[in-house]
Each structure stands twice: as structure tokens, then as C-alpha cells.
Short mmCIF file of C-alpha atoms in Angstrom, two decimals:
data_model
loop_
_atom_site.label_atom_id
_atom_site.label_comp_id
_atom_site.label_asym_id
_atom_site.label_seq_id
_atom_site.Cartn_x
_atom_site.Cartn_y
_atom_site.Cartn_z
CA MET A 1 91.44 123.53 106.25
CA LYS A 2 90.20 124.87 109.90
CA LYS A 3 92.64 124.25 112.60
CA LEU A 4 93.44 126.07 115.80
CA ILE A 5 96.71 126.41 115.03
CA ASN A 6 99.15 129.63 114.27
CA SER A 7 101.22 127.95 111.51
CA PRO A 8 101.74 124.52 110.43
CA GLU A 9 105.68 124.78 111.12
CA ASP A 10 105.33 125.73 114.56
CA VAL A 11 102.77 122.82 115.70
CA VAL A 12 104.89 120.72 117.36
CA ARG A 13 106.96 122.91 119.37
CA GLU A 14 104.01 125.25 120.54
CA GLU A 15 102.27 122.05 121.62
CA LEU A 16 105.32 121.53 123.81
CA GLU A 17 105.28 125.00 125.18
CA GLY A 18 101.78 124.50 126.25
CA ILE A 19 102.68 120.91 127.98
CA GLN A 20 105.66 123.05 129.68
CA LEU A 21 103.22 125.72 131.06
CA ALA A 22 100.58 123.21 131.89
CA HIS A 23 102.50 120.39 133.49
CA GLY A 24 105.70 121.98 134.36
CA ASP A 25 105.20 120.58 138.12
CA ARG A 26 105.80 117.38 137.07
CA LEU A 27 107.28 117.16 133.43
CA ARG A 28 110.40 118.95 131.92
CA VAL A 29 110.32 119.32 128.10
CA SER A 30 113.53 119.68 126.28
CA PHE A 31 113.24 122.13 122.93
CA ASP A 32 116.58 120.85 121.56
CA PRO A 33 116.07 118.17 120.49
CA PHE A 34 112.30 117.70 121.39
CA TYR A 35 111.61 115.17 124.16
CA ILE A 36 109.26 115.29 127.28
CA VAL A 37 111.24 113.67 130.63
CA ARG A 38 109.65 113.16 134.12
CA LYS A 39 110.81 116.25 136.29
CA ASP A 40 112.52 113.88 138.48
CA ALA A 41 114.24 111.69 136.11
CA PRO A 42 116.41 109.95 136.50
CA VAL A 43 115.22 108.05 139.01
CA LYS A 44 117.90 106.02 140.67
CA GLY A 45 117.74 102.44 140.47
CA LYS A 46 114.76 102.20 138.17
CA VAL A 47 114.25 101.12 134.47
CA GLY A 48 113.95 104.23 132.58
CA LEU A 49 110.78 103.73 130.24
CA LEU A 50 111.44 105.32 127.22
CA SER A 51 108.96 105.81 124.27
CA GLY A 52 107.78 108.11 121.16
CA GLY A 53 106.15 108.63 117.92
CA GLY A 54 105.14 111.11 115.46
CA SER A 55 103.13 113.71 116.90
CA GLY A 56 99.17 113.85 116.25
CA HIS A 57 98.38 111.01 118.52
CA GLU A 58 97.72 113.14 121.67
CA PRO A 59 97.56 112.39 124.40
CA MET A 60 100.16 109.33 123.73
CA HIS A 61 102.95 109.61 124.24
CA GLY A 62 103.50 112.85 126.11
CA GLY A 63 100.55 112.70 128.06
CA PHE A 64 101.59 109.55 129.58
CA VAL A 65 105.18 110.69 131.10
CA GLY A 66 104.85 110.69 135.00
CA ALA A 67 105.30 108.25 138.15
CA GLY A 68 104.04 104.93 137.25
CA MET A 69 104.15 105.19 133.28
CA LEU A 70 106.76 106.66 130.89
CA ASP A 71 109.89 108.12 132.09
CA ALA A 72 110.44 110.11 128.83
CA ALA A 73 108.73 110.40 125.53
CA CYS A 74 110.19 111.82 122.10
CA PRO A 75 107.63 113.55 119.69
CA GLY A 76 108.05 113.47 116.19
CA HIS A 77 106.77 115.82 113.50
CA VAL A 78 103.22 115.25 112.91
CA PHE A 79 102.82 111.44 111.80
CA THR A 80 106.47 111.15 111.39
CA SER A 81 108.81 109.30 113.46
CA PRO A 82 111.17 110.96 116.13
CA THR A 83 114.84 111.13 115.12
CA PRO A 84 117.75 108.91 117.05
CA ASP A 85 119.61 112.16 118.63
CA GLN A 86 116.09 112.56 120.44
CA MET A 87 115.65 109.35 121.79
CA PHE A 88 119.70 109.30 122.68
CA GLU A 89 119.38 112.30 124.80
CA ALA A 90 116.11 111.47 126.26
CA GLY A 91 117.77 107.96 126.81
CA LYS A 92 120.68 109.53 128.57
CA ALA A 93 118.57 111.68 130.89
CA ILE A 94 116.43 108.97 132.25
CA ASN A 95 118.90 106.30 132.66
CA GLY A 96 119.09 105.95 136.37
CA GLY A 97 121.55 103.12 136.47
CA ALA A 98 119.32 100.07 135.72
CA GLY A 99 119.13 100.78 131.78
CA VAL A 100 116.16 101.86 129.61
CA LEU A 101 113.69 100.00 127.73
CA GLN A 102 112.01 101.42 124.77
CA ILE A 103 108.45 101.01 123.63
CA VAL A 104 108.33 101.11 119.91
CA LYS A 105 105.36 100.80 117.54
CA ASN A 106 106.07 98.58 114.69
CA TYR A 107 106.30 101.10 111.91
CA THR A 108 109.46 101.03 109.47
CA GLY A 109 110.44 104.09 110.38
CA ASP A 110 110.14 104.19 114.24
CA VAL A 111 111.72 100.78 114.15
CA MET A 112 114.82 101.98 112.46
CA ASN A 113 115.04 105.23 114.56
CA PHE A 114 115.01 103.27 117.76
CA ASP A 115 117.34 100.77 116.71
CA LEU A 116 119.73 103.48 116.07
CA ALA A 117 119.26 105.08 119.21
CA ALA A 118 119.94 101.94 121.10
CA GLU A 119 123.10 101.43 119.26
CA MET A 120 124.17 105.03 120.43
CA LEU A 121 122.72 104.51 124.28
CA HIS A 122 124.79 101.07 124.05
CA GLU A 123 127.95 102.76 123.00
CA GLU A 124 127.53 105.15 125.73
CA GLY A 125 127.54 102.06 128.14
CA ILE A 126 123.63 102.24 129.07
CA ASP A 127 121.85 98.73 128.95
CA VAL A 128 118.85 99.03 126.27
CA ALA A 129 116.10 96.64 125.75
CA THR A 130 113.40 97.10 123.09
CA VAL A 131 109.71 96.06 123.06
CA LEU A 132 107.40 96.25 119.85
CA THR A 133 103.93 96.80 119.70
CA ASP A 134 102.23 95.22 116.59
CA ASP A 135 98.71 94.18 117.72
CA ASP A 136 96.50 95.77 114.29
CA VAL A 137 94.73 92.47 113.06
CA ALA A 138 93.77 94.54 110.12
CA VAL A 139 97.47 94.34 108.76
CA LYS A 140 98.34 90.64 107.67
CA ASP A 141 101.62 89.57 109.67
CA SER A 142 103.80 88.12 106.46
CA LEU A 143 107.02 88.18 105.16
CA TYR A 144 105.55 90.47 102.24
CA THR A 145 104.45 93.34 104.48
CA ALA A 146 106.27 95.63 107.16
CA GLY A 147 104.14 93.38 109.64
CA ARG A 148 101.51 94.40 112.05
CA ARG A 149 101.20 97.99 113.17
CA GLY A 150 101.40 98.88 116.55
CA VAL A 151 98.21 100.80 117.84
CA GLY A 152 95.84 100.79 120.90
CA LEU A 153 97.99 98.03 123.04
CA THR A 154 100.87 100.52 123.13
CA VAL A 155 98.66 102.60 125.82
CA LEU A 156 98.15 99.52 127.87
CA MET A 157 101.73 98.29 127.36
CA GLU A 158 102.92 101.58 128.56
CA LYS A 159 101.02 101.74 131.79
CA LEU A 160 101.61 98.06 132.63
CA LEU A 161 105.50 98.44 132.01
CA GLY A 162 105.38 101.65 133.84
CA ALA A 163 103.97 100.14 136.82
CA ALA A 164 106.48 97.14 136.98
CA ALA A 165 109.19 99.69 136.69
CA GLN A 166 107.82 101.48 139.40
CA LYS A 167 108.11 98.73 141.49
CA GLY A 168 111.63 97.94 140.69
CA MET A 169 111.44 95.39 138.50
CA PRO A 170 114.86 94.65 136.55
CA LEU A 171 115.24 95.22 132.66
CA SER A 172 115.59 91.74 131.60
CA GLU A 173 112.35 90.92 133.40
CA MET A 174 110.72 94.14 131.97
CA LYS A 175 111.53 92.88 128.43
CA ALA A 176 110.11 89.61 129.04
CA LEU A 177 106.74 91.01 130.33
CA GLY A 178 106.49 93.41 127.58
CA ASP A 179 106.89 90.64 125.07
CA GLN A 180 104.29 88.79 127.04
CA ILE A 181 101.71 91.78 127.00
CA ARG A 182 102.66 92.13 123.13
CA ALA A 183 101.77 88.35 122.45
CA SER A 184 98.35 88.80 124.52
CA GLY A 185 96.84 91.71 122.79
CA ARG A 186 95.03 92.76 119.62
CA SER A 187 93.27 95.63 118.42
CA MET A 188 91.46 97.17 114.82
CA GLY A 189 90.31 100.22 114.09
CA MET A 190 87.60 102.13 111.77
CA ALA A 191 87.40 105.62 110.43
CA LEU A 192 84.14 107.96 109.48
CA THR A 193 86.42 110.63 108.40
CA PRO A 194 89.81 111.15 107.37
CA CYS A 195 92.06 113.48 109.08
CA THR A 196 94.30 116.51 107.63
CA VAL A 197 97.86 116.67 108.36
CA PRO A 198 98.61 120.43 108.85
CA HIS A 199 101.35 120.99 106.98
CA LEU A 200 99.49 119.44 103.91
CA GLY A 201 96.39 120.98 104.49
CA LYS A 202 94.05 118.60 102.61
CA PRO A 203 92.47 115.30 104.10
CA SER A 204 94.57 112.49 104.37
CA PHE A 205 91.78 110.55 101.86
CA GLU A 206 88.34 111.00 100.69
CA LEU A 207 85.46 109.45 102.32
CA GLY A 208 81.86 109.67 100.50
CA GLU A 209 79.25 110.93 103.10
CA ASN A 210 77.91 106.99 103.31
CA GLU A 211 81.39 105.52 103.39
CA MET A 212 83.71 104.21 105.89
CA GLU A 213 87.16 102.86 106.31
CA VAL A 214 87.65 99.58 108.29
CA GLY A 215 90.97 98.55 109.26
CA ILE A 216 92.80 101.77 109.36
CA GLY A 217 96.02 102.71 111.12
CA ILE A 218 96.62 105.85 113.44
CA HIS A 219 98.40 107.84 110.52
CA GLY A 220 95.60 109.00 108.56
CA GLU A 221 96.33 105.97 106.15
CA PRO A 222 93.47 104.43 104.12
CA GLY A 223 92.27 101.23 105.65
CA ARG A 224 92.14 97.63 104.17
CA HIS A 225 88.40 98.07 103.18
CA ARG A 226 86.04 100.92 102.40
CA VAL A 227 82.59 99.79 102.92
CA PRO A 228 79.14 101.71 103.29
CA VAL A 229 78.35 102.98 106.64
CA ALA A 230 76.61 100.78 109.01
CA SER A 231 75.22 100.85 112.72
CA ALA A 232 77.47 101.18 115.69
CA ASP A 233 76.51 97.38 116.40
CA GLU A 234 77.45 96.38 112.96
CA ILE A 235 80.98 98.51 113.19
CA THR A 236 81.72 96.91 116.74
CA GLU A 237 81.19 93.19 115.48
CA MET A 238 83.24 94.20 112.24
CA LEU A 239 85.91 94.83 114.79
CA MET A 240 85.52 92.52 117.65
CA GLU A 241 85.06 89.41 115.60
CA PRO A 242 88.71 89.65 114.03
CA ILE A 243 90.22 90.75 117.22
CA LEU A 244 88.81 88.00 119.40
CA SER A 245 89.38 84.90 116.63
CA ASP A 246 93.21 86.16 115.88
CA LEU A 247 94.60 85.46 119.25
CA PRO A 248 92.43 83.58 119.73
CA PHE A 249 91.18 84.57 123.11
CA HIS A 250 89.56 81.48 124.81
CA ARG A 251 86.21 81.07 127.11
CA GLY A 252 86.87 81.61 130.68
CA GLU A 253 89.92 84.00 130.12
CA GLN A 254 89.89 87.31 131.53
CA ILE A 255 90.68 90.53 129.59
CA ILE A 256 91.44 94.47 129.62
CA LEU A 257 88.84 95.81 127.28
CA PHE A 258 89.99 99.32 125.56
CA VAL A 259 87.49 101.57 123.33
CA ASN A 260 89.59 104.16 122.07
CA GLY A 261 88.50 107.26 119.91
CA MET A 262 90.51 108.44 117.29
CA GLY A 263 90.23 112.02 118.10
CA GLY A 264 86.94 113.26 116.61
CA THR A 265 84.33 110.59 118.26
CA PRO A 266 82.39 111.71 121.02
CA LEU A 267 82.64 109.86 124.43
CA ILE A 268 78.66 109.03 123.93
CA GLU A 269 79.48 107.00 120.74
CA LEU A 270 82.11 105.34 122.64
CA TYR A 271 80.28 104.10 125.11
CA ILE A 272 77.63 102.89 122.61
CA VAL A 273 80.65 100.89 121.01
CA TYR A 274 81.67 99.67 124.47
CA ARG A 275 77.86 98.27 125.12
CA LYS A 276 78.44 95.97 121.99
CA ALA A 277 81.83 95.26 122.74
CA ALA A 278 80.94 94.01 125.96
CA GLN A 279 78.19 92.05 125.05
CA ILE A 280 80.12 90.37 122.17
CA ALA A 281 82.87 89.50 124.88
CA GLU A 282 80.43 87.78 127.18
CA LYS A 283 78.86 85.97 124.45
CA HIS A 284 82.68 84.64 123.94
CA GLY A 285 82.99 83.48 127.72
CA LEU A 286 85.42 86.65 128.01
CA LYS A 287 85.28 88.21 131.52
CA ILE A 288 86.10 92.06 131.09
CA SER A 289 88.13 92.32 134.40
CA ARG A 290 89.03 96.25 133.90
CA ASN A 291 88.25 98.76 130.95
CA LEU A 292 89.50 102.24 129.34
CA ILE A 293 86.94 103.88 127.47
CA GLY A 294 88.18 107.83 125.88
CA SER A 295 90.59 108.93 123.36
CA TYR A 296 93.89 108.04 124.18
CA ILE A 297 95.69 107.04 120.95
CA THR A 298 94.48 109.32 118.00
CA SER A 299 94.75 110.47 114.67
CA LEU A 300 94.54 114.24 114.94
CA GLU A 301 90.71 115.13 114.31
CA MET A 302 89.75 111.85 112.54
CA ALA A 303 86.15 110.47 113.51
CA GLY A 304 86.36 106.61 114.61
CA ALA A 305 87.27 104.26 116.94
CA SER A 306 89.48 101.18 117.73
CA ILE A 307 89.18 98.41 120.31
CA THR A 308 91.71 96.61 121.94
CA ALA A 309 91.63 93.35 123.70
CA LEU A 310 94.46 92.13 126.32
CA ARG A 311 94.55 89.03 128.13
CA ALA A 312 95.12 89.49 131.59
CA ASP A 313 95.78 87.70 134.86
CA ASP A 314 96.14 88.69 138.25
CA ALA A 315 99.47 90.12 138.06
CA LEU A 316 98.90 91.83 135.21
CA LEU A 317 95.70 93.52 136.59
CA ALA A 318 97.61 94.39 139.56
CA LEU A 319 100.09 96.07 137.77
CA TRP A 320 96.99 97.98 136.07
CA ASP A 321 95.46 99.08 139.40
CA ALA A 322 98.90 100.44 140.63
CA PRO A 323 99.09 104.37 140.92
CA VAL A 324 99.98 106.38 138.10
CA ASN A 325 100.24 110.00 137.45
CA THR A 326 100.47 111.46 134.22
CA PRO A 327 98.57 114.44 132.53
CA ALA A 328 96.61 111.93 130.62
CA LEU A 329 96.14 108.86 132.79
CA ARG A 330 95.77 109.31 136.61
CA TRP A 331 94.47 106.86 139.11
CA GLY A 332 95.59 105.77 142.86
CA VAL A 333 97.34 108.74 143.72
CA MET B 1 134.54 114.88 82.27
CA ASP B 2 136.87 112.37 84.18
CA GLN B 3 136.46 112.98 87.81
CA LEU B 4 133.92 114.22 90.39
CA THR B 5 135.47 116.65 92.60
CA LEU B 6 134.76 117.96 95.76
CA ALA B 7 133.11 121.31 94.69
CA GLN B 8 130.82 119.39 92.41
CA ALA B 9 129.92 116.97 95.21
CA ARG B 10 128.95 120.28 96.82
CA SER B 11 126.76 121.45 94.12
CA TRP B 12 125.29 118.08 93.83
CA ILE B 13 123.78 118.72 97.63
CA ASP B 14 122.74 122.10 96.84
CA ALA B 15 121.02 120.98 93.58
CA THR B 16 119.30 118.03 95.42
CA ALA B 17 118.30 120.35 98.03
CA SER B 18 116.58 122.55 95.39
CA VAL B 19 115.02 119.64 93.24
CA ILE B 20 113.59 118.07 96.44
CA ALA B 21 111.88 121.48 97.55
CA GLU B 22 110.62 121.85 93.87
CA ASN B 23 108.92 118.64 93.68
CA ALA B 24 107.90 118.70 97.43
CA PRO B 25 104.43 118.69 96.54
CA HIS B 26 104.82 116.10 93.96
CA LEU B 27 106.42 113.61 96.57
CA SER B 28 104.14 114.26 98.89
CA GLU B 29 101.15 113.53 96.77
CA LEU B 30 102.43 109.97 95.66
CA ASP B 31 103.19 109.35 99.54
CA GLN B 32 99.50 110.53 100.15
CA ALA B 33 98.06 107.65 97.95
CA ILE B 34 100.11 105.05 99.37
CA GLY B 35 101.75 106.37 102.63
CA ASP B 36 100.99 109.38 104.87
CA GLY B 37 101.80 111.95 102.74
CA ASP B 38 104.78 113.62 104.48
CA HIS B 39 107.67 112.43 102.36
CA GLY B 40 107.99 115.84 100.53
CA ALA B 41 107.97 117.70 103.56
CA ASN B 42 110.32 115.54 105.36
CA MET B 43 112.95 115.47 102.53
CA THR B 44 112.66 119.44 102.35
CA ARG B 45 112.99 119.94 105.84
CA GLY B 46 116.42 117.45 105.87
CA PHE B 47 118.04 118.71 102.79
CA THR B 48 117.66 122.32 103.78
CA ALA B 49 119.20 121.96 107.12
CA VAL B 50 122.02 120.25 105.11
CA VAL B 51 122.32 123.63 103.11
CA LYS B 52 121.94 125.74 106.04
CA LYS B 53 124.98 123.81 107.88
CA LEU B 54 126.99 124.02 104.50
CA THR B 55 126.57 127.86 103.93
CA ASP B 56 127.03 128.14 107.99
CA GLY B 57 130.55 127.39 106.82
CA ALA B 58 130.83 123.66 108.44
CA LYS B 59 134.08 122.46 107.29
CA THR B 60 134.51 119.73 104.96
CA ASP B 61 137.79 118.59 103.82
CA ASP B 62 137.12 115.91 101.50
CA LEU B 63 133.94 114.01 100.05
CA GLY B 64 134.22 112.05 103.08
CA GLY B 65 133.59 114.60 105.35
CA LEU B 66 131.02 116.19 103.31
CA PHE B 67 128.74 113.23 102.93
CA LYS B 68 129.18 112.53 106.84
CA LEU B 69 127.74 115.78 107.39
CA VAL B 70 125.36 115.20 105.19
CA GLY B 71 124.32 111.98 106.67
CA MET B 72 124.24 112.96 110.26
CA THR B 73 122.20 115.98 109.46
CA LEU B 74 119.39 113.82 107.45
CA LEU B 75 119.36 111.52 110.09
CA SER B 76 118.41 114.01 112.95
CA SER B 77 116.30 116.30 110.84
CA VAL B 78 114.18 113.85 108.41
CA GLY B 79 112.78 111.23 110.67
CA GLY B 80 110.47 108.46 109.55
CA ALA B 81 111.97 105.70 107.46
CA SER B 82 113.33 108.27 104.92
CA GLY B 83 115.71 109.52 107.89
CA PRO B 84 117.69 106.44 108.73
CA LEU B 85 117.80 105.27 105.27
CA TYR B 86 118.92 108.41 103.33
CA GLY B 87 120.97 109.26 106.39
CA GLY B 88 122.42 105.75 106.44
CA PHE B 89 123.21 106.11 102.45
CA PHE B 90 125.28 109.18 102.89
CA LEU B 91 127.10 108.10 106.00
CA ASP B 92 128.05 104.80 104.18
CA LEU B 93 129.09 107.27 101.22
CA GLY B 94 131.12 109.25 103.59
CA LYS B 95 132.94 106.04 104.96
CA GLN B 96 133.94 104.92 101.23
CA CYS B 97 135.10 108.48 100.18
CA ALA B 98 137.17 109.29 103.64
CA GLY B 99 140.08 111.21 102.69
CA LYS B 100 139.11 111.62 99.05
CA GLN B 101 139.17 114.67 96.88
CA THR B 102 137.97 113.41 94.09
CA LEU B 103 136.04 110.09 92.48
CA ASP B 104 136.18 108.69 88.71
CA ALA B 105 133.49 106.82 87.16
CA GLN B 106 134.15 103.64 88.36
CA ALA B 107 134.91 104.47 92.03
CA LEU B 108 131.49 106.66 92.03
CA THR B 109 129.65 103.53 90.95
CA ALA B 110 131.40 101.32 93.61
CA VAL B 111 130.50 103.96 96.15
CA LEU B 112 126.97 104.54 95.14
CA GLU B 113 126.43 100.60 94.99
CA SER B 114 127.91 100.16 98.82
CA GLY B 115 125.30 102.92 99.96
CA LEU B 116 122.72 100.75 98.20
CA ASN B 117 123.56 97.89 100.30
CA ASP B 118 123.51 99.88 103.27
CA ILE B 119 119.74 101.09 102.21
CA LYS B 120 119.29 97.16 101.63
CA ARG B 121 120.75 96.11 104.73
CA ARG B 122 118.94 98.71 106.68
CA GLY B 123 115.55 98.62 105.28
CA LYS B 124 115.50 95.04 104.67
CA ALA B 125 114.08 95.60 101.31
CA GLU B 126 115.14 93.91 98.05
CA ILE B 127 114.49 94.86 94.37
CA GLY B 128 110.54 94.41 93.58
CA ASP B 129 109.33 95.62 97.02
CA LYS B 130 108.35 98.93 95.78
CA THR B 131 111.08 101.07 97.30
CA MET B 132 113.94 103.35 96.43
CA VAL B 133 115.91 100.22 95.75
CA ASP B 134 114.05 99.64 92.89
CA ALA B 135 115.50 103.08 91.28
CA LEU B 136 118.78 102.81 92.87
CA THR B 137 119.79 99.14 91.61
CA PRO B 138 119.04 99.58 88.09
CA ALA B 139 120.79 103.15 87.99
CA ILE B 140 124.09 101.41 89.46
CA GLU B 141 123.74 98.41 86.61
CA ALA B 142 123.41 101.35 84.17
CA MET B 143 126.48 102.97 85.42
CA LYS B 144 128.80 99.94 85.08
CA ALA B 145 127.59 99.59 81.55
CA ALA B 146 128.18 103.29 80.46
CA SER B 147 131.39 104.62 79.03
CA HIS B 148 134.11 105.33 81.79
CA ASP B 149 133.66 108.90 82.57
CA VAL B 150 131.39 110.53 84.83
CA THR B 151 129.29 112.62 82.77
CA SER B 152 128.12 109.75 80.62
CA ALA B 153 127.62 107.12 83.71
CA THR B 154 125.45 110.02 85.79
CA ARG B 155 123.52 110.68 82.94
CA ALA B 156 122.60 106.59 82.31
CA ALA B 157 122.08 106.49 85.88
CA ALA B 158 119.63 109.51 85.96
CA GLU B 159 117.54 108.38 82.84
CA THR B 160 117.27 104.68 84.12
CA ALA B 161 116.26 105.97 87.72
CA ARG B 162 113.52 108.30 86.35
CA ASP B 163 112.35 105.01 83.91
CA ALA B 164 112.57 102.63 86.79
CA ALA B 165 110.59 104.83 89.51
CA THR B 166 107.85 105.36 86.93
CA LYS B 167 107.89 101.32 86.65
CA THR B 168 107.49 101.07 90.32
CA ALA B 169 103.59 101.70 89.87
CA PRO B 170 102.32 98.35 88.98
CA LEU B 171 104.57 96.51 91.90
CA LEU B 172 102.72 95.51 95.39
CA ALA B 173 104.39 96.93 98.31
CA ARG B 174 105.97 94.84 100.21
CA LYS B 175 107.91 97.24 102.78
CA GLY B 176 107.05 100.50 105.00
CA ARG B 177 103.45 101.76 105.35
CA ALA B 178 102.57 101.15 101.70
CA SER B 179 102.50 97.48 102.20
CA TYR B 180 99.74 97.85 104.87
CA LEU B 181 97.36 98.50 101.83
CA GLY B 182 98.13 95.40 100.04
CA GLU B 183 96.69 95.19 96.64
CA ARG B 184 95.41 98.99 96.94
CA SER B 185 99.09 100.09 96.86
CA ILE B 186 99.13 98.69 93.01
CA GLY B 187 98.98 101.86 90.48
CA HIS B 188 100.77 104.04 92.39
CA GLU B 189 104.45 105.06 91.94
CA ASP B 190 106.70 104.49 95.08
CA PRO B 191 107.69 108.10 96.61
CA GLY B 192 111.01 106.81 97.95
CA ALA B 193 111.75 105.76 94.26
CA ASN B 194 111.12 109.05 92.96
CA SER B 195 112.97 111.05 95.60
CA MET B 196 115.96 108.64 94.71
CA ALA B 197 115.61 109.59 91.17
CA LEU B 198 115.47 113.44 91.67
CA LEU B 199 119.12 112.75 93.84
CA LEU B 200 120.36 110.93 90.79
CA GLY B 201 118.97 113.59 88.41
CA ALA B 202 120.86 116.28 90.39
CA LEU B 203 124.08 114.32 90.15
CA ALA B 204 123.77 114.05 86.51
CA GLY B 205 123.14 117.87 86.24
CA VAL B 206 126.17 118.72 88.25
CA CYS B 207 128.33 116.50 86.28
CA HIS B 208 127.15 117.62 83.10
CA GLU B 209 127.63 121.39 83.64
#
């Protein structure tokens, strides 16, 4: 294992120390328990937006803390859900009297830990609502699985709900908007290489020189199918067709199209993927009203990409365009 | 042996911490095949934190206090799904044992069964879903069928759980990250069933001494 780390045990703490030093003008980092919070929290009268998850997906979630997006983020150990005490303390720190909305990716551990935190915050007299993301079409949503995984849509959800909260939308409407976004977005991802969790020291799965995994999540877990490596255009088709047919998206609709790198794929390749994805969207009669291209929800150094399409109306586009000022996403300021 | 005492329960927690740490690479290897490979590390971190609190002199006057401390510590240190599941399990044991200094075999069985129900409720898991429930459920049945002393009841639980954990291999995972793999989860033992078997093995160990 070759990594730019000091020791596997210190990875998350030392990352947080770096974030504190780099962005201390806007953010405050709590080290016991771990969470990142807007420096001006709690913002009085505004719904506090809370998210979190395992580390290793940077810049998500800590990089999205700031005006117009998250109020706080709780990092767990690498690829491991954070714990209820973190969310409880972060939730208290961001409650400006209008309640707290939790954005939770649909993984068994995340859901259980955020549920416990919601109970604890509720007992503290704080209004709490939760929105799930479960946009990964590679996983069948059935009684016999843990349900679809939350992946790329989470980034868009955090931006859009962050803007809504900043405009003063009350908690109940935020929850309804979150559910609407959840129902309107779909994603799928693939990997060319596995990734190595620092404390494990070896890759999460083995891939031959000419193999790739299609249908991966964001935790280095193997996907649903292992197939021979194909061209960028063919891979993009393998991702786009299931995404577009799942919702389904209809001709004439507007979408936000998000091409995401898994951590080890350069922007030059992501634009090649975007090129084909845009052609496919056009073929289906979809209008790409906004786009996002870059590595925003990653799986350590994994090479690969995911695509997310979100059906959008003018109200959502206005929220998308609203100012955002975070370490990883910044415009309009 | 007729009763599990507070001192033995404390030894059980120490023994669990040791056996989890020893087997951490194996648990992580199992988890890597069908999950994300952190089960050994997470459980080790949790039980190390528990032992540290006990060694530092956290006060536990009865079984209820001991199990509550274990539960709260696991909840805030393990993370993932195992944190709430094992944390909730021990918190439930704590509630059942409030004010108690000892448990006879029947009471111990009832307490563990209540903990099992907490896991099933929280994890929405049933037998056959390829989870820790598959190790604990038959273990409790074996305790009920065993003779009414703690030594033989816990030995029956440990042996049954060990066997049941290996029998999770052919099952199709329906809960947790392993379920994302669909058919590819078949052929691998469940890491949670294995850590549960270690926990029960450690219990039998201290009740045998």
C-alpha cells in the first residue's frame, strides 16, 4: 500500500486538522466527537441541515459545509457510518430554533445511527426530520435487499436543500422537497480499479487488467457485474440506459446531469463521459439545463465514474443557481 | 455452575475483547468478501474502548450497569451497522438486568432472547437473512434445550452458534451491504454471525472456568 498518510489510525483526525487549518475562516471542527460545522452556526430561524457518513468520499460531506449548503457534517471512520453521539452534538450545534433536517444515504448503518440520533435530538426538544437518498439503479429495491444505495444524488440534494434552507423554507416543506428530489433522481457507477482502505492495507477487491466492475457503490464494494473493459462511449451507455429507463425520464423534461469521478479518474476522462452522456440525453429528448462535472462523491483512489440525472423544474433550477460558499462547491458569491 | 456472576460477566467482556481482537483479521476478511471489510477493525475499536473504560474504573454496581456501559460505549465507538446492533443488544441486556448481581441459566437465556429481539427489531432481520440473527437464534434454542446449569447452557450456545455461523455461507444475503451483491453473496460466511459466535464462545469460556 502506497498512500500519503502518516498512520492508518490517524487518517480522519489529521484530515480534520487540515480542514480546520485551511478553512477555519468559515468552518469550525469539533474533535470530540468529530463533526464539522459552519462557523456562524446556529443560524437563527433557519433549518439546520445535517449530513454525514463514512470518510473516504471527500469532498462529501465535510467539503459541503457552508452558507447555502450543509450546516454540519459528521465524518465516520473510512467507509464506516458515524455514530449517534456525533450527530446529536452536531444537531444541537446547528439548531437555530427551526429544527434540523438530516440527509442520510440509504445504508443500513447510516440509517440506524441517524435514527438513534433523531430520537436523541427529539428528546432534547429539537424538531427533526430525515430525508433519504437511494438513487443507485444498480441495486434492486426490493423487500429482499437493504434497498437502493444513496450515491451521487446526495451531492445535488445537499446543494438544493441547502439553498432552500438559506431562503428560510420551514422544516416540513424542506422534508417534502427532499422527498421530491429523492423521487426524481437516479444514478449508476462503475470502477476500473478497486481502492484500498488505509487500515486494511490491501485493495477491496481484485480486478484483472482487462476487467471492470459495473454497478459499484461508493465503499469499495464489488459491483453487480464484472465485465471486460470497454470504451468510454460503451461504458457511458451501460450507465445511462438503466438510469434513464428506471425513473423513467420523459421526452421534453429538463435535467441536471452530474458526471462524478470516483477519486482516481482525471477530469479529461470525465468530460469524455459527459460528451457521450449529453448525446444520449439529447437522443432521449431531454434538455440538460444544468450540469456538474468533477469528483465530488468519491471512493478513495478508485478509478471510475458515476452518472446522476435529476429531473428539474424551474423552482429546482433556481435553488441550484442560488449562491453557495463551501470549500468544495462555490458560486454566486 | 448455577449462576453467572457480575465478576464473570466482567470477565466475559474482557474475553470478548481479546477474542475479537485476535480474530479481527479473519472478521475483516469475511467482510471484505461481501461487505466493506471493516467489521474486525470496528468491533476491535469498540471493545477496546469498553475495556479501557472498565480498566479506568468506570463504576458498575450490577449486571445492568455493566451491560449499559458496554452498550453505550459500543454505540459511540463502533459505527456502521454493528454499532447500533451490538450497542442496542447490550443496552437491552442492561435493561433486563437492572439491579441484578447474578443470572441463572434460565434468566440468562431469557435476557439473551430479549437482546436478540432488539437486534431483529432494529435491523429488521429475520432468520435466514444471513446476519448475526442466524447465529444467535439457534444458540438460544440450544440453551433452552440444555440442562439447567450455566456451564452446559453456554457451551451449547457457543457450539451451536459456531456451527450456525459457518452455515450462513450458502445463504443469499438480504440485509446490509452484502445484500447489494445479490447472488454473489452466496458462498461466503456472514461476518456478523461470526462475531456473534465469538461473543458466545467467550461467554462459554468464562462459565467453564
